[in-house]
PDB file of C-alpha atoms in Angstrom:
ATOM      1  CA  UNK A   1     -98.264 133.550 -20.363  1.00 79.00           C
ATOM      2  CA  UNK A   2     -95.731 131.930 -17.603  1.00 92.00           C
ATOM      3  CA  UNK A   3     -94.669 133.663 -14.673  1.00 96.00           C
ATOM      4  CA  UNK A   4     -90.225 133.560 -14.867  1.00 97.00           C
ATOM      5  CA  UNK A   5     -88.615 133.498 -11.600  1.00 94.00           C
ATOM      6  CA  UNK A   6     -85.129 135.691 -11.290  1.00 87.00           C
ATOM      7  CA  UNK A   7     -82.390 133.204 -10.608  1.00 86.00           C
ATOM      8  CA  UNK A   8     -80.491 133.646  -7.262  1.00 89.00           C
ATOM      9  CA  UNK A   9     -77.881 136.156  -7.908  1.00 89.00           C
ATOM     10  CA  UNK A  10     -75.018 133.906  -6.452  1.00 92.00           C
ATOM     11  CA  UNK A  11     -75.649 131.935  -9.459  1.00 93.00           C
ATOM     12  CA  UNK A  12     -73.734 134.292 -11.300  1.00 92.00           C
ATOM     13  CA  UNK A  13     -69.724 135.388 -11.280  1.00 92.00           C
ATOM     14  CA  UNK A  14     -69.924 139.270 -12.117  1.00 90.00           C
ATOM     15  CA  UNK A  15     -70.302 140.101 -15.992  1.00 90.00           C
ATOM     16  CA  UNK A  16     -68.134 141.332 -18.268  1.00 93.00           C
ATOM     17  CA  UNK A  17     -69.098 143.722 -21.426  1.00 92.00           C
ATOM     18  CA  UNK A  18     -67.188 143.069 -24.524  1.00 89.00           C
ATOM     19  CA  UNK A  19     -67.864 144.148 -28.249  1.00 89.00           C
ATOM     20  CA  UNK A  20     -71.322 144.943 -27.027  1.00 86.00           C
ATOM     21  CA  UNK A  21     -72.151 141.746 -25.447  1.00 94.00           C
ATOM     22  CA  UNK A  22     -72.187 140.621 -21.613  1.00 94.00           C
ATOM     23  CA  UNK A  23     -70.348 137.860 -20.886  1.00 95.00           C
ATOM     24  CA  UNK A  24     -71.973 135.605 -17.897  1.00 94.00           C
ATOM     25  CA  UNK A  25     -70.309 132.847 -16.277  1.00 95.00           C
ATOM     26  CA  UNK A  26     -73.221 130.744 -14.795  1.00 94.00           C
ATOM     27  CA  UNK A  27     -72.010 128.958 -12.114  1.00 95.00           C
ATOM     28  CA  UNK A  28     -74.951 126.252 -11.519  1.00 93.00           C
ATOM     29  CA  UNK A  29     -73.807 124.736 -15.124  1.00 92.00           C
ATOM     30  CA  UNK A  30     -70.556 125.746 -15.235  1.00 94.00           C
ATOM     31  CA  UNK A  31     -70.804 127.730 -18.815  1.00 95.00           C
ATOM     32  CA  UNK A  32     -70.300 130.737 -20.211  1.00 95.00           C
ATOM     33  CA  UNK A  33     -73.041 132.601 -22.087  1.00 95.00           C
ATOM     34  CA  UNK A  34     -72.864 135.582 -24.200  1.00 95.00           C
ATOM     35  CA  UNK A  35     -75.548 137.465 -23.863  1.00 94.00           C
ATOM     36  CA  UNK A  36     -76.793 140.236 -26.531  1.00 92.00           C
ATOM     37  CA  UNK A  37     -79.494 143.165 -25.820  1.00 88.00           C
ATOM     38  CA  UNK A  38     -82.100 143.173 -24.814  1.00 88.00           C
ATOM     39  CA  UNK A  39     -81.117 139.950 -22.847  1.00 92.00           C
ATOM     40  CA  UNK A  40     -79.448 141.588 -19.990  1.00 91.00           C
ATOM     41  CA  UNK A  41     -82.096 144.463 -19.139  1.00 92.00           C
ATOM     42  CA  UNK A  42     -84.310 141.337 -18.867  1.00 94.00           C
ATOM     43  CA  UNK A  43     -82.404 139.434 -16.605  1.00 93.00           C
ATOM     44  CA  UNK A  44     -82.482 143.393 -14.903  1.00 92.00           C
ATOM     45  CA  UNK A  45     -85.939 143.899 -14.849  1.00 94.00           C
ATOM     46  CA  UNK A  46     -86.641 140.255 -13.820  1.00 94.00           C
ATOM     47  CA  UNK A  47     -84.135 140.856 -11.061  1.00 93.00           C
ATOM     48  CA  UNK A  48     -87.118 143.325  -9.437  1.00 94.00           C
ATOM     49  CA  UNK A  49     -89.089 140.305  -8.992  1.00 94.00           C
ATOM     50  CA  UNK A  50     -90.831 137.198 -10.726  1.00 95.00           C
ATOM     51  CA  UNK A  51     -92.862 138.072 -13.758  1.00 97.00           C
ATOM     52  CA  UNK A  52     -94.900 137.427 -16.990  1.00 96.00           C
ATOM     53  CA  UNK A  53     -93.645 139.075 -20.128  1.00 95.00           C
ATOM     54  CA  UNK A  54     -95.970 141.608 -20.412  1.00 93.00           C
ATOM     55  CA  UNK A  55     -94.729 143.042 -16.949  1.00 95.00           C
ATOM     56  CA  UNK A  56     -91.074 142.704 -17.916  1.00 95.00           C
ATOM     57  CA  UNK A  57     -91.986 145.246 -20.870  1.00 93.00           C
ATOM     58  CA  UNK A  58     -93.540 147.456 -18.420  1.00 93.00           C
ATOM     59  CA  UNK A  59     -90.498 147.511 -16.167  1.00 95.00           C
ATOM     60  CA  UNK A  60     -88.335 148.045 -19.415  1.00 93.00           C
ATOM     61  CA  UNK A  61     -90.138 150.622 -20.777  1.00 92.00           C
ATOM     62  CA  UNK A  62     -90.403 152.223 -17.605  1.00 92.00           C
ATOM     63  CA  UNK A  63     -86.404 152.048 -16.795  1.00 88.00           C
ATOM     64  CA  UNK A  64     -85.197 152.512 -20.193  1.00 87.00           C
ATOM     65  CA  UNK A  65     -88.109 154.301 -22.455  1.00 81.00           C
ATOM     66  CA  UNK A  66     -88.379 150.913 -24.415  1.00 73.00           C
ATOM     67  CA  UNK A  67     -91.386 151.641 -26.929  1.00 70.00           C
ATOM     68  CA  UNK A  68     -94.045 149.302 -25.960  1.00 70.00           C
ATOM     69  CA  UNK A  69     -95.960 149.162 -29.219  1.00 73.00           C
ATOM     70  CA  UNK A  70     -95.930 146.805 -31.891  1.00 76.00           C
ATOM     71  CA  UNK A  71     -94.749 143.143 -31.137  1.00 88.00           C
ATOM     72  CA  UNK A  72     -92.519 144.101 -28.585  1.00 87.00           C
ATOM     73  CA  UNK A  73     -94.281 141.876 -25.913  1.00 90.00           C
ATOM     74  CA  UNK A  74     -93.744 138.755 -28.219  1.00 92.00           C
ATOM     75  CA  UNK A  75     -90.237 139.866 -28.857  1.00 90.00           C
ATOM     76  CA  UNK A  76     -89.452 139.959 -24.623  1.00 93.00           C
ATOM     77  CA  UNK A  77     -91.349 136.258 -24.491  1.00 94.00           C
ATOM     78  CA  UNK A  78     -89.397 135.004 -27.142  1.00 95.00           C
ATOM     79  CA  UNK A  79     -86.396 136.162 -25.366  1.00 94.00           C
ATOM     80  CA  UNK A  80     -87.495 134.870 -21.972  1.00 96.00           C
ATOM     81  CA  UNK A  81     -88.260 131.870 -23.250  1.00 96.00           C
ATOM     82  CA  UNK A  82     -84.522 131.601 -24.923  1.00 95.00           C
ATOM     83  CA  UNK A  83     -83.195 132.740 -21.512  1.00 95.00           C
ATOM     84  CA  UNK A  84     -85.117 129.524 -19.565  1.00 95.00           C
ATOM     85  CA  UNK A  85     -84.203 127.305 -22.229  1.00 94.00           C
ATOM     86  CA  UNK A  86     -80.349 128.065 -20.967  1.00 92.00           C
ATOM     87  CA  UNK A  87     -81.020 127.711 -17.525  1.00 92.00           C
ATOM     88  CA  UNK A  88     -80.489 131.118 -16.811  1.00 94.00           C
ATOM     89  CA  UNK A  89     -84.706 131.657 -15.428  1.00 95.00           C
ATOM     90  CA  UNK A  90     -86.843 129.391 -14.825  1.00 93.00           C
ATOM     91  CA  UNK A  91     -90.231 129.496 -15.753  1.00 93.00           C
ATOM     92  CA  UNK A  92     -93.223 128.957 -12.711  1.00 88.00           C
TER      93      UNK A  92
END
């Protein structure tokens, strides 16, 4: 599994919630995302420091009582792997 690396913060303007989703202007590419759960508690827990999924679903479960069974680890490297793909992490 790849290690993701927490963009600087600087990259982004401050978020905005709406309907449910956070709104991130990304300043590096000039676009705005909208981002749905659980995509910003990941950018969150990656924010504690670089790591590989299955630490990012510690740190969730651990800040927010995310169950850890099932696929759950797939479902945070799927995500992860949709957040790199934007630019928004970068994978090490």
């Amino acid at each position: 599994m790849p290690i993701y690396v927490a963009p600087d913060p600087s990259d982004f303007a401050p978020s905005v919630t709406l309907d449910g989703f956070m709104l991130v202007y990304h300043r590096p590419s000039g676009q705005t995302h909208m981002l749905a759960e659980p995509a910003p508690d990941i950018l969150a827990a990656l924010a504690q420091g670089d790591a590989d999924p299955s630490e990012i679903l510690r740190r969730l479960s651990r800040d927010l009582g995310l169950d850890s069974e099932g696929d759950a680890e797939a479902v945070i490297a799927a995500r992860l792997a949709e957040l790199a793909e934007l630019g928004l992490i970068q994978a090490a």
